[in-house]
Coordinates of C-alpha atoms and ligand atoms in Angstrom, one line a residue:
X1080 CA 0.6 14.0 -25.9
X1081 CA -0.2 12.0 -22.7
X1082 CA 1.4 12.9 -19.5
X1083 CA 4.4 10.7 -18.5
X1084 CA 5.0 8.9 -15.2
X1085 CA 8.4 7.4 -14.3
X1086 CA 8.4 4.2 -12.2
X1087 CA 11.8 3.4 -10.7
X1088 CA 12.3 -0.2 -9.5
X1089 CA 10.5 -3.0 -11.5
X1090 CA 9.8 -5.4 -8.6
X1091 CA 6.4 -6.3 -7.2
X1092 CA 5.3 -2.8 -6.4
X1093 CA 6.9 -1.0 -9.3
X1094 CA 5.3 -3.3 -11.8
X1095 CA 1.9 -2.8 -10.1
X1096 CA 2.3 1.0 -10.2
X1097 CA 3.1 0.8 -13.9
X1098 CA -0.2 -0.9 -14.4
X1099 CA -2.1 1.7 -12.3
X1100 CA -0.8 4.6 -14.4
X1101 CA -1.0 2.9 -17.8
X1102 CA -4.6 1.8 -17.1
X1103 CA -5.5 5.4 -16.4
X1104 CA -4.0 6.6 -19.7
X1105 CA -0.6 7.9 -18.6
X1106 CA 2.6 7.0 -20.5
X1107 CA 4.9 5.0 -18.2
X1108 CA 8.6 4.7 -18.3
X1109 CA 9.8 1.8 -16.1
X1110 CA 13.5 1.5 -15.0
X1111 CA 15.4 -0.9 -12.7
X1112 CA 19.1 -1.0 -11.8
X1113 CA 19.1 -4.7 -12.5
X1114 CA 18.7 -5.4 -16.2
X1115 CA 17.2 -8.9 -15.6
X1116 CA 14.4 -7.3 -13.5
X1117 CA 13.4 -5.3 -16.5
X1118 CA 13.7 -8.1 -19.0
X1119 CA 11.5 -10.4 -16.8
X1120 CA 8.8 -7.9 -16.2
X1121 CA 7.0 -7.9 -19.5
X1122 CA 5.5 -11.4 -19.0
X1123 CA 4.5 -10.6 -15.4
X1124 CA 2.8 -7.4 -16.6
X1125 CA 0.9 -9.3 -19.3
X1126 CA -0.3 -11.9 -16.7
X1127 CA -1.5 -9.2 -14.3
X1128 CA -3.2 -7.0 -16.9
X1129 CA -4.8 -10.2 -18.4
X1130 CA -6.3 -11.1 -15.0
X1131 CA -7.7 -7.5 -14.7
X1132 CA -9.2 -7.8 -18.2
X1133 CA -10.8 -11.2 -17.3
X1134 CA -12.6 -9.5 -14.3
X1135 CA -13.8 -6.5 -16.4
X1136 CA -11.4 -4.2 -14.4
X1137 CA -9.9 -2.4 -17.4
X1138 CA -12.0 -0.4 -19.9
X1139 CA -9.7 -1.1 -22.9
X1140 CA -8.0 -4.1 -24.5
X1141 CA -5.0 -5.5 -22.4
X1142 CA -2.6 -4.7 -25.3
X1143 CA -3.6 -1.0 -25.3
X1144 CA -2.8 -0.7 -21.6
X1145 CA 0.4 -2.7 -21.9
X1146 CA 1.6 -0.6 -24.9
X1147 CA 1.7 2.5 -22.7
X1148 CA 4.4 0.9 -20.5
X1149 CA 8.0 1.1 -22.0
X1150 CA 11.2 0.2 -20.3
X1151 CA 13.8 3.0 -20.1
X1152 CA 17.5 2.7 -20.9
X1153 CA 18.7 4.7 -17.9
X1154 CA 17.4 6.5 -14.9
X1155 CA 17.9 9.8 -16.7
X1156 CA 15.9 8.5 -19.7
X1157 CA 13.1 7.4 -17.4
X1158 CA 12.9 10.8 -15.7
X1159 CA 13.0 12.9 -18.8
X1160 CA 9.7 14.9 -19.1
X1161 CA 7.9 12.9 -16.3
X1162 CA 5.3 14.8 -14.3
X1163 CA 5.8 12.4 -11.4
X1164 CA 8.3 9.8 -10.4
X1165 CA 7.2 6.8 -8.3
X1166 CA 10.3 5.2 -6.6
X1167 CA 10.0 1.5 -5.6
X1168 CA 13.5 0.2 -4.7
X1169 CA 14.9 -1.5 -1.7
X1170 CA 13.5 -0.6 1.7
X1171 CA 16.5 0.9 3.5
X1172 CA 17.2 4.5 4.5
X1173 CA 20.6 4.4 2.8
X1174 CA 19.3 3.2 -0.5
X1175 CA 16.4 5.7 -0.4
X1176 CA 18.9 8.6 0.3
X1177 CA 21.1 7.6 -2.6
X1178 CA 18.3 7.2 -5.2
X1179 CA 16.5 10.4 -4.2
X1180 CA 19.8 12.4 -4.3
X1181 CA 20.3 11.0 -7.9
X1182 CA 16.7 11.7 -8.9
X1183 CA 16.8 15.2 -7.5
X1184 CA 19.9 15.9 -9.5
X1185 CA 18.5 14.5 -12.8
X1186 CA 14.8 15.5 -12.8
X1187 CA 13.4 18.7 -14.0
X1188 CA 12.6 21.0 -11.0
X1189 CA 8.8 20.7 -11.7
X1190 CA 8.8 16.9 -11.5
X1191 CA 7.3 15.5 -8.3
X1192 CA 9.4 12.7 -6.7
X1193 CA 7.5 10.2 -4.6
X1194 CA 8.5 7.0 -2.7
X1195 CA 6.5 3.9 -2.1
X1196 CA 8.3 3.2 1.2
X1197 CA 6.3 1.3 3.7
X1198 CA 7.8 2.8 6.9
X1199 CA 10.4 5.6 6.3
X1200 CA 9.3 9.2 6.7
X1201 CA 10.1 11.6 3.8
X1202 CA 12.3 13.8 6.0
X1203 CA 14.7 10.9 6.6
X1204 CA 15.8 10.8 2.9
X1205 CA 15.1 14.3 1.6
X1206 CA 16.4 16.8 4.3
X1207 CA 19.6 17.8 2.6
X1208 CA 18.4 17.8 -1.0
X1209 CA 18.1 21.1 -3.0
X1210 CA 14.7 20.0 -4.4
X1211 CA 13.3 18.7 -1.1
X1212 CA 10.1 20.8 -1.5
X1213 CA 9.0 18.4 -4.4
X1214 CA 9.6 15.1 -2.5
X1215 CA 7.0 13.1 -0.5
X1216 CA 6.0 9.5 0.4
X1217 CA 3.1 8.0 -1.6
X1218 CA 2.7 4.6 0.1
X1219 CA 0.5 2.1 -1.8
X1220 CA -1.1 -1.1 -0.7
X1221 CA -0.1 -4.3 -2.5
X1222 CA -1.2 -4.5 -5.3
X1223 CA -2.2 -0.9 -6.0
X1224 CA -4.1 -1.8 -9.1
X1225 CA -6.6 -3.6 -6.9
X1226 CA -6.4 -1.8 -3.6
X1227 CA -6.7 1.9 -4.3
X1228 CA -5.5 3.5 -1.0
X1229 CA -2.4 5.7 -1.3
X1230 CA -1.0 7.4 1.8
X1231 CA 0.5 10.9 1.0
X1232 CA 3.0 11.7 3.7
X1233 CA 4.9 14.9 3.1
X1234 CA 7.9 16.3 5.1
X1235 CA 7.4 19.6 6.8
X1236 CA 9.3 21.2 3.9
X1237 CA 7.3 19.6 1.1
X1238 CA 5.4 22.4 -0.7
X1239 CA 1.6 22.6 -0.5
X1240 CA 1.5 22.9 -4.3
X1241 CA 3.5 19.6 -4.6
X1242 CA 1.0 17.8 -2.3
X1243 CA -2.0 19.2 -4.2
X1244 CA -0.6 18.2 -7.6
X1245 CA 0.3 14.7 -6.3
X1246 CA -3.2 14.4 -4.8
X1247 CA -4.7 15.3 -8.2
X1248 CA -2.4 12.9 -10.2
X1249 CA -3.2 9.9 -7.9
X1250 CA -6.9 10.7 -8.1
X1251 CA -6.8 10.9 -11.9
X1252 CA -4.9 7.5 -11.8
X1253 CA -8.0 6.0 -10.1
X1254 CA -6.4 5.8 -6.6
X1255 CA -7.9 6.9 -3.3
X1256 CA -5.4 9.3 -1.6
X1257 CA -5.3 10.1 2.1
X1258 CA -3.1 12.9 3.5
X1259 CA -1.0 12.7 6.7
X1260 CA -0.9 16.1 8.4
X1261 CA 2.3 15.2 10.3
X1262 CA 5.0 12.6 9.8
X1263 CA 5.0 9.3 11.7
X1264 CA 6.8 6.0 11.1
X1265 CA 4.5 3.5 9.4
X1266 CA 2.0 6.1 8.3
X1267 CA -1.6 5.2 9.0
X1268 CA -2.3 1.8 7.4
X1269 CA 0.6 -0.1 8.8
X1270 CA 0.1 1.4 12.2
X1271 CA -3.5 0.3 12.3
X1272 CA -2.6 -3.1 10.8
X1273 CA 0.1 -3.3 13.5
X1274 CA -2.4 -2.6 16.3
X1275 CA -4.7 -5.4 15.0
X1276 CA -1.8 -7.9 14.7
X1277 CA -0.6 -6.9 18.2
X1278 CA -3.9 -7.9 19.8
X1279 CA -4.4 -11.0 17.6
X1280 CA -0.9 -12.2 18.6
X1281 CA -1.6 -11.5 22.3
X1282 CA -4.8 -13.5 22.2
X1283 CA -3.1 -16.4 20.3
X1284 CA -0.1 -16.4 22.5
X1285 CA -2.2 -16.6 25.7
X1286 CA -4.3 -19.4 24.3
X1287 CA -7.7 -17.6 24.0
X1288 CA -8.3 -19.0 20.5
X1289 CA -6.8 -20.8 17.5
X1290 CA -5.2 -18.9 14.6
X1291 CA -8.0 -20.1 12.3
X1292 CA -10.7 -18.7 14.7
X1293 CA -8.9 -15.4 15.1
X1294 CA -8.7 -15.1 11.3
X1295 CA -12.5 -15.8 11.2
X1296 CA -13.1 -12.9 13.6
X1297 CA -11.9 -10.6 10.8
X1298 CA -13.1 -12.4 7.7
X1299 CA -16.6 -13.4 8.9
X1300 CA -16.9 -10.4 11.3
X1301 CA -15.2 -7.1 11.3
X1302 CA -13.8 -7.3 7.8
X1303 CA -17.1 -7.6 6.1
X1304 CA -18.1 -4.0 7.1
X1305 CA -14.5 -2.8 6.9
X1306 CA -14.5 -3.4 3.2
X1307 CA -16.8 -0.4 2.7
X1308 CA -16.7 1.6 5.9
X1309 CA -14.1 2.4 8.6
X1310 CA -14.2 2.0 12.4
X1311 CA -15.5 5.5 13.0
X1312 CA -18.4 5.2 10.6
X1313 CA -19.0 1.8 12.1
X1314 CA -19.4 3.1 15.7
X1315 CA -21.4 6.1 14.4
X1316 CA -24.0 3.6 13.2
X1317 CA -23.8 1.1 16.1
X1318 CA -25.7 3.3 18.6
X1319 CA -29.0 5.0 17.8
X1320 CA -27.6 8.6 18.3
X1321 CA -24.2 8.2 16.8
X1322 CA -20.6 8.4 18.0
X1323 CA -21.2 10.2 21.3
X1324 CA -24.0 7.8 22.2
X1325 CA -21.7 4.8 21.4
X1326 CA -18.9 6.3 23.5
X1327 CA -21.3 6.8 26.5
X1328 CA -22.5 3.2 26.3
X1329 CA -19.2 1.4 25.6
X1330 CA -16.3 3.9 25.9
X1331 CA -15.4 2.9 29.4
X1332 CA -15.3 -0.8 28.4
X1333 CA -12.9 -0.1 25.6
X1334 CA -10.7 2.0 27.9
X1335 CA -10.5 -0.8 30.5
X1336 CA -9.8 -3.4 27.8
X1337 CA -7.0 -1.2 26.3
X1338 CA -5.2 -1.5 29.7
X1339 CA -5.0 -5.2 29.2
X1340 CA -3.5 -5.0 25.7
X1341 CA 0.3 -4.7 26.1
X1342 CA 2.8 -4.5 23.2
X1343 CA 3.4 -8.0 21.9
X1344 CA 7.1 -9.1 21.7
X1345 CA 6.7 -11.2 18.6
X1346 CA 8.3 -14.2 20.5
X1347 CA 9.8 -16.9 18.4
X1348 CA 7.9 -19.7 20.3
X1349 CA 4.6 -18.0 19.4
X1350 CA 5.5 -17.4 15.8
X1351 CA 6.7 -21.0 15.4
X1352 CA 3.4 -22.3 16.8
X1353 CA 1.6 -20.0 14.4
X1354 CA 3.7 -21.2 11.5
X1355 CA 2.9 -24.9 12.3
X1356 CA -0.8 -24.1 12.5
X1357 CA -0.7 -22.2 9.2
X1358 CA 1.3 -24.9 7.4
X1359 CA -1.2 -27.6 8.5
X1360 CA -3.9 -25.4 7.0
X1361 CA -1.9 -24.5 3.9
X1362 CA 1.3 -26.4 2.9
X1363 CA 4.2 -24.2 1.9
X1364 CA 4.1 -25.4 -1.7
X1365 CA 0.5 -24.0 -2.0
X1366 CA 1.3 -20.5 -0.8
X1367 CA 1.7 -19.2 -4.4
X1368 CA -1.6 -20.7 -5.6
X1369 CA -3.4 -19.3 -2.5
X1370 CA -1.9 -15.8 -3.3
X1371 CA -3.4 -16.0 -6.8
X1372 CA -6.7 -17.1 -5.3
X1373 CA -6.6 -14.1 -2.9
X1374 CA -6.0 -11.7 -5.8
X1375 CA -8.9 -13.2 -7.7
X1376 CA -11.2 -12.9 -4.7
X1377 CA -10.0 -9.2 -4.4
X1378 CA -10.8 -8.6 -8.1
X1379 CA -14.3 -10.0 -7.6
X1380 CA -14.8 -7.8 -4.6
X1381 CA -13.5 -4.7 -6.4
X1382 CA -15.8 -5.4 -9.4
X1383 CA -18.7 -5.7 -6.9
X1384 CA -17.7 -2.4 -5.2
X1385 CA -17.6 -0.6 -8.5
X1386 CA -21.2 -1.3 -9.1
X1387 CA -22.4 -0.1 -5.7
X1388 CA -23.3 3.4 -4.4
X1389 CA -20.4 5.0 -2.5
Ligands
LIG324 N1 5.7 -5.6 -1.1 C1 4.8 -4.9 -0.6 O1 3.7 -5.4 -0.2 C2 4.9 -3.4 -0.5 C3 3.7 -2.6 -0.2 C4 3.8 -1.2 -0.1 C5 5.1 -0.6 -0.3 N2 6.2 -1.4 -0.6 C6 7.5 -0.7 -0.8 O2 7.8 -0.7 -2.2 C7 9.2 -0.7 -2.3 C8 9.6 -1.8 -3.2 O3 9.2 -3.1 -2.7 P1 9.0 -4.4 -3.5 O4 8.2 -5.3 -2.7 O5 8.5 -4.0 -4.9 O6 10.5 -4.9 -3.6 P2 11.1 -5.9 -4.8 O7 12.3 -6.5 -4.1 O8 10.1 -6.7 -5.4 O9 11.6 -4.8 -5.9 C9 12.7 -3.9 -5.7 C10 13.3 -3.6 -7.1 O10 14.2 -2.5 -7.0 C11 15.3 -2.8 -7.8 N3 16.4 -1.9 -7.3 C12 17.1 -2.1 -6.1 N4 17.9 -1.0 -5.9 C13 17.7 -0.2 -7.0 C14 18.3 1.1 -7.4 N5 19.2 1.7 -6.6 N6 17.8 1.7 -8.5 C15 16.8 1.1 -9.3 N7 16.3 -0.1 -9.0 C16 16.7 -0.7 -7.8 C17 15.6 -4.3 -7.6 O11 16.3 -4.7 -8.7 C18 14.1 -4.8 -7.6 O12 13.7 -5.1 -9.0 C19 9.8 -0.8 -0.9 O13 10.2 0.5 -0.5 C20 8.6 -1.3 -0.1 O14 8.7 -1.0 1.3 C21 6.1 -2.7 -0.7

């Protein structure tokens, strides 16, 4: 019998996780506290899996993948016999505390409990639970069936065995796990995204360039390399003798520039100006179409990356 994963919360991220696990051959039980969310999700799952099939990103017929996803009658029903539970409910500490207390009470002690939270460290919602050694954050990127990174961010009391088992399960599900050695708000990805946004907002606010040109810096510049190598590998290759050589040549310049990069205050005047510029570029009624275009571009890129050497 296939191993079972429970996915709690059938919103944007929960549905996407259901596809990740089902695509990899796991049985998935999906549950949501709001019955309409569960009723509405079948069509959305079909649309997303259909898009993946159209791009050659699933190895089986769409119906075979979809048949592995069933909706559960209750939280207890979803958790029964699951090897791992992926929680995807509302992003507040109170709600996470409540759902993890309930899941810790209901789930078999061997079941790993993970949260998709984008910002909240594991210790903030697991500290007082009897099963806290089997709880950790597994933060995905939207949508995880296209973007494989998952950030594993355990609390100091999460057991090593739990982390190793979770790492193995996400790897077998086709994801690319990274491990945080210590807890920090926002984990790795959102902190790095925050640093980029901070500087882009500073440059925009102070009139150095238009929003469109700042977007181009990433999409026609840095982003091209970043889709297959990170900033450290980039600098390792950008000086003939590697990282230390790069640092000798340019380190002092980066250090000086960093002193002119203060925290951006996300001022409403700046954001309203940015909103106006974006709406001239893309009217509000076209946001949905453009998101679908983005997902199709991503699927094309993932299909290309699959055929390349690592
Ligand atoms: N949206 C993103 O880009 C993104 C990316 C990474 C991580 N996350 C994280 O994933 C989680 C879910 O985000 P989302 O964007 O899918 O939200 P969403 O609003 O689309 O879905 C949340 C779902 O949880 C259900 N729910 C609320 N309380 C519940 C409860 N107590 N028990 C069961 N179900 C409950 C709601 O009915 C809803 O269907 C959040 O913690 C978020 O930070 C989101």
